[in-house]
Amino acid sequence: MTPVLGIIASSVLGAVTATSFESIATVTVGSGGAADVEFTNIPGTYTHLQLRGIARSDRGQTQDFWEIRFNSDTGTNYSWHLLVGDGSTASTDAGANATYAAVFYSSAASTTASVFSGSVFDILDYANTNKYKTLRGLSGMDYNGTGRMQFWSGNWRNTNAITSLKLTSNNAANFAQYSHFALYGVKSA
């Protein structure tokens, strides 16, 4: 784990070490892009999940907005909160009884070529069948010379263990080639 990711992971999950994380799967988007990124058959043997990624959209704007769904659930079982800052202003957004949880903004086709956004987010107690699932994350992007940071949280109001997750664009765009996501299982202390 890189020192920066280690600091982010420690601040988000509490006291963890590099050996607390085990790679479950990775996805790299190939030529032509992809409408979604999906992880399936997620084992229930960890305490938490962490998804790390770099992303870019083919949307003809400077940014795109990405959503996550679990176990193919498209019902109104999600809520989310988002705080965005660019160094001079801050804004918020939220969704209640939504059909997805918002997870991050990414750079898109109208930003500087080959610039990708980065994100790290946690899915807490994902296999616990006695509680709803909580999400929290941090992401950032270059915005043609200015930056944006996003802090967000959300939940999936379902007690089922999470066995799959899918990321899609809120704007029906595609992940650009070389977008990459790595799913990790986090062991309990």
Coordinates of C-alpha atoms in Angstrom, one line a residue:
M1 CA 0.0 0.0 0.0
T2 CA 1.4 3.4 -0.9
P3 CA 2.0 5.8 2.0
V4 CA -0.8 8.1 0.9
L5 CA -3.4 5.3 0.6
G6 CA -2.2 4.0 4.0
I7 CA -2.9 7.4 5.6
I8 CA -6.3 7.7 3.9
A9 CA -7.2 4.1 4.9
S10 CA -6.1 4.7 8.5
S11 CA -8.1 7.9 8.8
V12 CA -11.2 6.3 7.3
L13 CA -11.2 2.9 8.9
G14 CA -9.3 3.5 12.1
A15 CA -6.2 1.5 13.1
V16 CA -5.3 -0.7 10.2
T17 CA -2.1 -1.9 8.7
A18 CA -1.0 -2.9 5.2
T19 CA -1.7 -6.5 6.1
S20 CA -5.3 -5.7 7.1
F21 CA -6.2 -5.5 3.4
E22 CA -6.5 -8.4 1.0
S23 CA -7.1 -7.9 -2.7
I24 CA -10.4 -9.4 -3.8
A25 CA -10.6 -8.3 -7.5
T26 CA -9.6 -5.5 -9.9
V27 CA -11.2 -4.2 -13.0
T28 CA -9.5 -2.1 -15.7
V29 CA -11.7 -0.7 -18.4
G30 CA -10.5 -1.7 -21.9
S31 CA -10.7 -0.1 -25.3
G32 CA -14.0 1.5 -26.1
G33 CA -14.9 2.1 -22.5
A34 CA -17.6 0.4 -20.4
A35 CA -21.1 1.3 -19.3
D36 CA -20.4 -0.1 -15.8
V37 CA -17.9 -1.6 -13.5
E38 CA -19.2 -4.6 -11.5
F39 CA -17.8 -6.9 -8.8
T40 CA -19.6 -10.2 -8.2
N41 CA -19.3 -13.2 -5.9
I42 CA -17.8 -11.0 -3.1
P43 CA -16.8 -13.4 -0.3
G44 CA -18.4 -12.7 3.1
T45 CA -15.2 -13.4 5.0
Y46 CA -14.1 -9.8 5.8
T47 CA -15.3 -7.1 8.2
H48 CA -15.4 -4.3 5.7
L49 CA -14.8 -3.6 2.0
Q50 CA -12.7 -0.8 0.5
L51 CA -12.9 0.2 -3.1
R52 CA -10.1 2.3 -4.6
G53 CA -10.3 3.7 -8.1
I54 CA -9.3 6.1 -10.8
A55 CA -12.0 7.1 -13.2
R56 CA -12.7 9.2 -16.2
S57 CA -16.0 9.5 -18.1
D58 CA -16.6 9.8 -21.9
R59 CA -19.4 12.3 -21.1
G60 CA -19.1 15.4 -23.2
Q61 CA -18.8 17.7 -20.1
T62 CA -16.0 18.5 -17.5
Q63 CA -17.4 16.0 -14.9
D64 CA -19.6 13.0 -14.4
F65 CA -21.5 11.7 -11.4
W66 CA -21.3 8.0 -10.5
E67 CA -23.7 5.8 -8.5
I68 CA -23.4 2.4 -6.8
R69 CA -26.0 -0.3 -6.3
F70 CA -25.7 -3.5 -4.3
N71 CA -26.9 -7.0 -5.1
S72 CA -28.8 -5.6 -8.2
D73 CA -31.2 -3.7 -5.9
T74 CA -32.8 -0.9 -7.9
G75 CA -35.5 -0.1 -5.2
T76 CA -35.7 3.1 -3.2
N77 CA -33.4 1.7 -0.5
Y78 CA -30.5 4.1 -0.6
S79 CA -29.7 7.5 1.0
W80 CA -26.6 9.6 0.5
H81 CA -24.9 12.9 1.4
L82 CA -22.2 14.7 -0.4
L83 CA -19.9 17.7 0.5
V84 CA -17.9 19.2 -2.4
G85 CA -15.2 21.8 -2.0
D86 CA -12.9 23.5 -4.6
G87 CA -10.8 25.7 -2.3
S88 CA -13.1 28.7 -2.5
T89 CA -16.6 27.4 -2.2
A90 CA -18.4 24.4 -0.8
S91 CA -21.7 22.8 -1.8
T92 CA -23.8 19.9 -0.7
D93 CA -26.2 17.5 -2.2
A94 CA -28.2 14.6 -0.9
G95 CA -30.6 11.9 -1.9
A96 CA -33.2 10.1 0.3
N97 CA -35.2 7.0 -0.7
A98 CA -33.1 6.9 -3.8
T99 CA -32.5 4.0 -6.2
Y100 CA -28.7 4.4 -5.8
A101 CA -26.1 5.8 -3.5
A102 CA -24.0 8.6 -5.1
V103 CA -20.3 7.8 -4.7
F104 CA -18.1 10.3 -6.6
Y105 CA -17.6 12.8 -9.4
S106 CA -15.0 12.1 -12.0
S107 CA -13.3 14.1 -14.7
A108 CA -15.0 13.7 -18.1
A109 CA -14.2 14.2 -21.8
S110 CA -14.1 18.0 -21.7
T111 CA -11.3 18.1 -19.1
T112 CA -7.6 17.8 -19.9
A113 CA -6.9 14.6 -21.8
S114 CA -5.7 11.6 -19.7
V115 CA -6.7 13.2 -16.4
F116 CA -8.5 10.8 -14.1
S117 CA -10.1 11.4 -10.7
G118 CA -9.2 9.3 -7.7
S119 CA -11.5 7.8 -5.0
V120 CA -11.3 5.6 -1.9
F121 CA -14.5 4.5 -0.2
D122 CA -15.5 2.0 2.4
I123 CA -18.5 -0.3 2.8
L124 CA -18.8 -1.0 6.5
D125 CA -20.0 -4.3 8.0
Y126 CA -21.0 -5.4 4.4
A127 CA -21.6 -9.1 5.5
N128 CA -23.4 -8.4 8.7
T129 CA -27.0 -9.5 8.3
N130 CA -28.2 -7.7 11.5
K131 CA -27.8 -4.1 10.2
Y132 CA -28.1 -1.8 7.2
K133 CA -24.9 -1.1 5.3
T134 CA -23.0 2.2 5.7
L135 CA -20.8 3.8 3.1
R136 CA -18.2 6.7 3.4
G137 CA -15.6 8.0 1.1
L138 CA -13.2 10.6 -0.2
S139 CA -12.6 11.5 -3.8
G140 CA -11.0 14.3 -5.8
M141 CA -10.5 15.4 -9.4
D142 CA -8.7 18.0 -11.5
Y143 CA -11.1 20.4 -13.1
N144 CA -9.1 21.9 -15.9
G145 CA -6.6 23.5 -13.5
T146 CA -8.8 23.7 -10.4
G147 CA -9.4 20.9 -8.0
R148 CA -12.4 19.5 -6.3
M149 CA -12.6 17.3 -3.2
Q150 CA -15.7 15.3 -2.3
F151 CA -16.6 13.8 1.0
W152 CA -19.7 11.6 1.0
S153 CA -21.6 9.1 3.1
G154 CA -24.6 6.9 2.4
N155 CA -26.5 3.8 3.3
W156 CA -28.2 0.8 1.8
R157 CA -31.3 0.0 3.9
N158 CA -31.0 -3.8 3.6
T159 CA -29.7 -6.4 6.0
N160 CA -28.6 -8.9 3.3
A161 CA -24.9 -9.5 3.0
I162 CA -23.4 -7.6 0.0
T163 CA -22.3 -10.1 -2.6
S164 CA -22.1 -7.8 -5.6
L165 CA -21.7 -4.1 -6.4
K166 CA -22.1 -2.1 -9.6
L167 CA -20.9 1.4 -10.5
T168 CA -22.7 3.3 -13.3
S169 CA -22.9 6.9 -14.6
N170 CA -25.8 9.0 -13.4
N171 CA -25.7 10.5 -16.9
A172 CA -25.8 7.3 -19.0
A173 CA -22.1 7.8 -20.0
N174 CA -19.3 5.2 -20.0
F175 CA -16.2 4.8 -18.0
A176 CA -13.3 5.8 -20.2
Q177 CA -10.5 3.3 -21.2
Y178 CA -8.0 2.8 -18.3
S179 CA -10.4 3.6 -15.6
H180 CA -9.4 1.1 -12.9
F181 CA -10.9 -0.1 -9.6
A182 CA -9.5 -2.5 -7.0
L183 CA -11.8 -4.1 -4.3
Y184 CA -10.2 -5.0 -1.0
G185 CA -11.4 -7.0 2.0
V186 CA -10.5 -5.4 5.3
K187 CA -9.8 -7.9 8.1
S188 CA -11.0 -7.1 11.7
A189 CA -8.4 -6.0 14.2

